[in-house]
Coordinates of C-alpha atoms in Angstrom, one line a residue:
X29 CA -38.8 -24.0 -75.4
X30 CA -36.4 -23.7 -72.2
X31 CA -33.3 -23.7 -74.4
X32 CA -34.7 -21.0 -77.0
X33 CA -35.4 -19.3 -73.4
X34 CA -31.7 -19.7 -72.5
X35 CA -30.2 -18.7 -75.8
X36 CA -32.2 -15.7 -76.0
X37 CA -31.1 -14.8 -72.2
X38 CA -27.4 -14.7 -73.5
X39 CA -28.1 -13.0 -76.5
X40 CA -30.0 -10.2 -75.1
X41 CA -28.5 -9.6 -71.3
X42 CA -24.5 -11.0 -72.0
X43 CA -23.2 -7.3 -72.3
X44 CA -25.6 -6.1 -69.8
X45 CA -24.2 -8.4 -67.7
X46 CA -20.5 -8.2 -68.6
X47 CA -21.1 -4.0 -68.5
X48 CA -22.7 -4.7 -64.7
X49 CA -19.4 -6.6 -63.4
X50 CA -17.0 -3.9 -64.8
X51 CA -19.2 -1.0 -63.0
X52 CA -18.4 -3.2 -59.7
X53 CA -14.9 -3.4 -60.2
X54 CA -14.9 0.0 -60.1
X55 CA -15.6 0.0 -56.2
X56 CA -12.2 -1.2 -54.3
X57 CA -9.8 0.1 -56.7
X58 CA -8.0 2.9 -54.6
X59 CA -5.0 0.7 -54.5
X60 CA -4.2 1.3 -57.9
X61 CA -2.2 4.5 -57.4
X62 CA -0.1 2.8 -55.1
X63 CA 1.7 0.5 -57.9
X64 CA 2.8 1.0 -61.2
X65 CA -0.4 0.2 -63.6
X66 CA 1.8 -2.6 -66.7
X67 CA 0.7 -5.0 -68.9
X68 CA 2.5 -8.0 -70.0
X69 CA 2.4 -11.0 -72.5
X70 CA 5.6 -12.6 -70.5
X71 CA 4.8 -15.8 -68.3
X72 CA 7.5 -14.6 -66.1
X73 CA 8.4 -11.0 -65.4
X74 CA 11.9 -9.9 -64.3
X75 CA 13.3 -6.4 -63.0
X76 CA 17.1 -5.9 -61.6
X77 CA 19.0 -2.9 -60.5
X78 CA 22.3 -1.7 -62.1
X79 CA 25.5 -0.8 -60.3
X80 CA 26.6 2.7 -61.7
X81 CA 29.9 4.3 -61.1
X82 CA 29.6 7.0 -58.1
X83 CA 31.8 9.4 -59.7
X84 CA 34.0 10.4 -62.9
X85 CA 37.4 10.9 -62.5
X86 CA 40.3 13.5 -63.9
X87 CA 41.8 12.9 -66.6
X88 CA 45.6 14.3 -67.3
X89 CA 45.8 16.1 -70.8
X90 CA 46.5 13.6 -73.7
X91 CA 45.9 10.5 -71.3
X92 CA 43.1 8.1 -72.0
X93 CA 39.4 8.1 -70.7
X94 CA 38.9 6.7 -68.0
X95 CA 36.2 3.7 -68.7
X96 CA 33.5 2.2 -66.4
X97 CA 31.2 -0.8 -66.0
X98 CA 28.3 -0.8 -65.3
X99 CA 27.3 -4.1 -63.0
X100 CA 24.0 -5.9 -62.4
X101 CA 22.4 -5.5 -59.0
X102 CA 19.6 -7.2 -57.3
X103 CA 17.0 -9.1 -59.4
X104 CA 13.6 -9.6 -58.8
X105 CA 10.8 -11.5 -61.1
X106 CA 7.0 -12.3 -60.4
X107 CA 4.9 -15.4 -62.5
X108 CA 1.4 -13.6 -63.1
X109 CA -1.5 -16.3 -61.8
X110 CA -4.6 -16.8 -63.1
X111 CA -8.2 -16.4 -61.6
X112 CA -11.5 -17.8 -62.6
X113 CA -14.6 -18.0 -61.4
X114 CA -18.2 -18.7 -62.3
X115 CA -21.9 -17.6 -61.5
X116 CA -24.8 -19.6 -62.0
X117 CA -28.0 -17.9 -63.2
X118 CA -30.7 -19.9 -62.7
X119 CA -33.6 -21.3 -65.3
X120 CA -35.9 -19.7 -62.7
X121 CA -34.5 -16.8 -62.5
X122 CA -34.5 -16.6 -66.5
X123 CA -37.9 -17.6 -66.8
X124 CA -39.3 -14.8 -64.2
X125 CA -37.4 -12.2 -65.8
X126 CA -35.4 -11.4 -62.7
X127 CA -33.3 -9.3 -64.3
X128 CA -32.6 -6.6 -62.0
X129 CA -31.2 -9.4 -59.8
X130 CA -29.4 -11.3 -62.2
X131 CA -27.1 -7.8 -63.0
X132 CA -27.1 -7.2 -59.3
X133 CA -25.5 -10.3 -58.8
X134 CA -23.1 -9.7 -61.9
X135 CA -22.3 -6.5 -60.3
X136 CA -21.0 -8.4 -57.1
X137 CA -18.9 -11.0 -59.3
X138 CA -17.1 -8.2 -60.4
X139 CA -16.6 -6.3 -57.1
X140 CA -15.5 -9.5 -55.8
X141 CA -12.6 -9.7 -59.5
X142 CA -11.4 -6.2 -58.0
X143 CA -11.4 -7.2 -54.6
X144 CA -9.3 -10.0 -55.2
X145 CA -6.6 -7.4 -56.5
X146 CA -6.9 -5.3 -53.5
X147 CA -6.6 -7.9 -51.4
X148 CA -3.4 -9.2 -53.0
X149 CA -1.9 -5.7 -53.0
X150 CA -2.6 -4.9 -49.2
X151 CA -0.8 -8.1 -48.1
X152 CA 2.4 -6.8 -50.3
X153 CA 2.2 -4.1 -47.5
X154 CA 0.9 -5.7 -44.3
X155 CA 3.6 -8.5 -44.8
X156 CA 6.4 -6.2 -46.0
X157 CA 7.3 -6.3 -41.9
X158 CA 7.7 -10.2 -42.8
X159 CA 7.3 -12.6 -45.2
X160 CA 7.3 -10.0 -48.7
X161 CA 11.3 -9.6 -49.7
X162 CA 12.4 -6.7 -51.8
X163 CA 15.3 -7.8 -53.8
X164 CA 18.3 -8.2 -51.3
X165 CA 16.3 -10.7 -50.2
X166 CA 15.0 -8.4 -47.1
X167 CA 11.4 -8.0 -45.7
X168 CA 10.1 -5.1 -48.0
X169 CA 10.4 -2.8 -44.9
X170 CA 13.9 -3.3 -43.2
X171 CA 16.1 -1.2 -41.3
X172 CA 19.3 -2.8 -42.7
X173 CA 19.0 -3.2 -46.3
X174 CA 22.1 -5.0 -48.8
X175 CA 23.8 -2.5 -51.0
X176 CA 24.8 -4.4 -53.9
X177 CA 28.3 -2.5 -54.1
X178 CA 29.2 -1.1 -50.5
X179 CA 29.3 -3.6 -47.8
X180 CA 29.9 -1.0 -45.5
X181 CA 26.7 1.3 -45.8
X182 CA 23.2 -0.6 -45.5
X183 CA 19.4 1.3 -46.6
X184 CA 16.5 2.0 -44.1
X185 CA 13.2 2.1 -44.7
X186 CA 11.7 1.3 -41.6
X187 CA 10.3 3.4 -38.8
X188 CA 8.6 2.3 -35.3
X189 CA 7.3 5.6 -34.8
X190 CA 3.6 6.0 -34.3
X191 CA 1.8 8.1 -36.5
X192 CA 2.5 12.1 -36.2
X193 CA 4.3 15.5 -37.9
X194 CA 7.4 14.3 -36.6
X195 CA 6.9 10.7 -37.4
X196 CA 6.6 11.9 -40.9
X197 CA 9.6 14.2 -40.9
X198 CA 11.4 11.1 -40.3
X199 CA 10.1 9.0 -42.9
X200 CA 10.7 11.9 -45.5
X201 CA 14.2 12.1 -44.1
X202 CA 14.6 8.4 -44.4
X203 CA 13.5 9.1 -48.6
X204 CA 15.4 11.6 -48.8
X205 CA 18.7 10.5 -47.8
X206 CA 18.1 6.8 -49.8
X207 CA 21.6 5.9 -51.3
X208 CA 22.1 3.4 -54.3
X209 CA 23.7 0.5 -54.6
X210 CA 27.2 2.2 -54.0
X211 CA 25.7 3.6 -50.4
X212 CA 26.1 7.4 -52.1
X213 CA 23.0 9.5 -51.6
X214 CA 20.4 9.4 -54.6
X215 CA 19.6 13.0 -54.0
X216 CA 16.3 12.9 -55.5
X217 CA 13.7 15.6 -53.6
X218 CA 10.8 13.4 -52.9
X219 CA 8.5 16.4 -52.6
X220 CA 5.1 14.7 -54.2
X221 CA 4.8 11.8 -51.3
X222 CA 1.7 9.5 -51.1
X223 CA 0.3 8.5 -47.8
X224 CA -1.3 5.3 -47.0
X225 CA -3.1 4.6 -44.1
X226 CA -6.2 2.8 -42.4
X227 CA -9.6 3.8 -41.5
X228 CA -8.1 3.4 -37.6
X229 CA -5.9 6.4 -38.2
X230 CA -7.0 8.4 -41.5
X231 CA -8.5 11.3 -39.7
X232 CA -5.9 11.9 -37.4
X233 CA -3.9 11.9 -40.6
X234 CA -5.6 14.6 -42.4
X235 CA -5.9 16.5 -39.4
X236 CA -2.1 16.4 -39.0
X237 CA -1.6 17.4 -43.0
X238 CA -4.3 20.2 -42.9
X239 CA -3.6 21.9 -39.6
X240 CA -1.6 25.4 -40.3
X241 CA 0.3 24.4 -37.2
X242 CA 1.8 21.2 -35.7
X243 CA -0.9 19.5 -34.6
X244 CA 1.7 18.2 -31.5
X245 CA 3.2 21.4 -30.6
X246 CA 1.4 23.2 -28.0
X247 CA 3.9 26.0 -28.9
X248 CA 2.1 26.4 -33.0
X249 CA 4.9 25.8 -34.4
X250 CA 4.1 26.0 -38.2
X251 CA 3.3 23.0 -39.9
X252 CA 5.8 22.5 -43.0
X253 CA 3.4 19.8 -44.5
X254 CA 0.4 21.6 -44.9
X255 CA 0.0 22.4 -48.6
X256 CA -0.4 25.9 -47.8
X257 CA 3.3 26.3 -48.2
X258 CA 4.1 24.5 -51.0
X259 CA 7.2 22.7 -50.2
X260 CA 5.0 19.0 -50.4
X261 CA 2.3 18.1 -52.4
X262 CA 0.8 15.3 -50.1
X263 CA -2.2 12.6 -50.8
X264 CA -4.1 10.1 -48.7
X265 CA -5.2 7.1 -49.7
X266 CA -7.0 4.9 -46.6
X267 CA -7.4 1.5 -48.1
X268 CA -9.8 -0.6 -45.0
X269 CA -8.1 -4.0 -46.1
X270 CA -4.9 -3.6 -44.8
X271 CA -7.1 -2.9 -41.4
X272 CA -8.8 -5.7 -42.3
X273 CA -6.2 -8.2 -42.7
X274 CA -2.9 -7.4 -40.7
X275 CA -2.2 -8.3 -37.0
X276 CA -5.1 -6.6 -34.6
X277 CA -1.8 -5.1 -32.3
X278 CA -1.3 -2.7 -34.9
X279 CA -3.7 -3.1 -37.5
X280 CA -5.4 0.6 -37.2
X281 CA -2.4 2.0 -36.2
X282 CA -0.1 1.1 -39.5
X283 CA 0.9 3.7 -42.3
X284 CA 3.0 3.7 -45.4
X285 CA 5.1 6.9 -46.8
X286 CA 5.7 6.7 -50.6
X287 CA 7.4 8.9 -53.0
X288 CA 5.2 8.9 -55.7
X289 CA 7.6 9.4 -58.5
X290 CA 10.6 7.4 -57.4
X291 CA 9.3 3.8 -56.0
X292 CA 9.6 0.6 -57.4
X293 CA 6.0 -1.2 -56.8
X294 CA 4.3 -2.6 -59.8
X295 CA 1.3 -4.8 -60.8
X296 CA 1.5 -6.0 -64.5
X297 CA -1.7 -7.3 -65.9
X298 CA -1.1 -10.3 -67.7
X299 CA -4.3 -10.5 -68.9
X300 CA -7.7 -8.0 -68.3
X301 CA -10.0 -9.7 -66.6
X302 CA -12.5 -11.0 -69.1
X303 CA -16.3 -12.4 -68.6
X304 CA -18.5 -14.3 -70.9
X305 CA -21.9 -16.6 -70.6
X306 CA -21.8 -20.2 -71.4
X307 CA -24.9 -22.9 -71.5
X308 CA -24.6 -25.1 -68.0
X309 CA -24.2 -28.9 -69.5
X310 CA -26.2 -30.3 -66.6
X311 CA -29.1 -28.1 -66.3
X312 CA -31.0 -25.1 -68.3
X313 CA -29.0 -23.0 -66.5
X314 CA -26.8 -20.0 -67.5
X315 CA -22.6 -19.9 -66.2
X316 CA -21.2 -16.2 -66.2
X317 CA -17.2 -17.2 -66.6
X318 CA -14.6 -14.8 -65.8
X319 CA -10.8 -15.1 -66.2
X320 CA -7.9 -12.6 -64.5
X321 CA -4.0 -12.7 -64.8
X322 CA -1.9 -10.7 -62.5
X323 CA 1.1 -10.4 -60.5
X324 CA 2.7 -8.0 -58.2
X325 CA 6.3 -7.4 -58.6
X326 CA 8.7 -5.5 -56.1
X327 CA 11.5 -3.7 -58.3
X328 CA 13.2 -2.2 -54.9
X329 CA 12.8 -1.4 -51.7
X330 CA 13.8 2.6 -52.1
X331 CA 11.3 5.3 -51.7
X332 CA 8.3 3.7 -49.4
X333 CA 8.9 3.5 -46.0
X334 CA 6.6 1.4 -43.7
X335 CA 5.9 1.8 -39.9
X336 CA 3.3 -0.3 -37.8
X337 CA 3.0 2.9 -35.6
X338 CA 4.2 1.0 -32.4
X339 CA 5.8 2.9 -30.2

């Protein structure tokens, strides 16, 4: 009788169940903007820049073309990992028809899938000052990048400014003037940027974006960020990890400054996270299974600056 009870539970409540843990990993997933969305079947992922001539040159009449290379640059790759986990639904809980409580629960397996993801994505940024390398083998955020072809020249995308107007000016310079692996400016406009910031700081933020006037100048001087003008289309995105998990000297006090159509951060999906129901061997019980496969993969270090908003 108990295992008709169990095989009828699965039967009945598995996509109940499964719908339940999708629904929670829908709360947590305001990272998701911040990194390319891929999918991939490869075990191993790889990304590399390419060395382009700077210019063209003249060419005299009835002489030759002149002919370029083009040269591999910095190379970066990521191995997706995989993550499991099970639940255990009780024969008790089966046989009192807790059902409300059994999708409850499901509903917190899959928060907890999503916030695994989250978490994984806020230490890309919280250890970019350290640990996490772009592909010159740098910290993500570096004042002193490697140019794959100009010695000379180096990139910068690192500010120790704390948050304001002109501590954004300077980040938006700092995009604007990136230069390429010959050191020669990539001239792109940067005019959709992304903020990312923590609950510590968020409102003094906004405050700074929406305000027709600096928010810092006691002399209103007109505040060239505010939408209102048009030059910048700017969004916020507070993520409470990254508050959450960096160093308390500057955990509410960090903030990130991405160009939204230019960087080079992407998670690829190596397999969607998937949840089933099996019979527990030991017991009458009931095992909701769930499998994810992910990686995060830095292409480059251009187009996100990153400050811990020390002065």
């Amino acid at each position: 009788m108990s295992t008709i009870l169990r095989d009828n539970f699965r039967k009945e409540m598995e996509d109940e169940l499964v719908e339940s843990a999708h629904l929670g990993m829908k709360k947590g997933d305001a990272w998701k903007p911040i990194f390319h969305q891929k999918k991939t079947d490869k075990m191993r992922v790889e990304k590399g820049s390419h060395v382009h001539p700077p210019y063209i040159g003249v060419t005299e009449e009835g002489a030759a073309l002149n002919r370029y290379t083009t040269k591999k640059g910095f190379y970066s790759s990521v191995v997706p990992l995989w993550y499991t986990g099970e639940q255990k639904v009780t024969h008790q809980f089966i046989k009192n028809c807790r059902y409300e409580d059994i999708k409850k629960d499901s509903f917190g397996f899959g928060a907890a899938i999503q916030r695994n993801r989250l978490r994984k994505a806020c230490e890309i940024l919280v250890n970019g000052f350290a640990s996490v390398t772009s592909p010159d083998s740098k910290p993500l955020f570096y004042d002193a990048h490697t140019l794959a072809a100009n010695n000379a020249i180096t990139g910068d995308n690192l500010i120790t400014s704390a948050w304001s107007t002109d501590a954004l000016d300077e980040a938006i310079q700092l995009l604007l003037t990136t230069p390429d692996e010959n050191g020669e400016p990539m001239n792109y406009e940067c005019e959709n940027i992304r903020i990312i910031c923590v609950p510590g700081n968020v409102h003094q933020i906004r405050k700074s974006l929406g305000s027709t006037y600096v928010a810092e100048d006691m002399n209103n001087g007109i505040n060239v960020f505010n939408e209102s003008y048009g030059d910048y289309k700017i969004s916020v995105i507070c993520l409470p990890m990254l508050q959450a998990i960096a160093d308390p000297t500057w955990a509410k006090k960090q903030y990130y400054v991405q160009a939204v159509d230019y960087h080079d951060l992407n998670f690829y999906e190596a397999e969607a996270p998937s949840m089933w129901t099996v019979n527990d061997q030991n017991s009458l019980d009931v095992l909701f299974q769930c499998l994810d496969a992910f990686g995060y993969l830095i292409g480059d270090w251009r187009f996100i600056v990153g400050s811990k908003g020390l002065v």
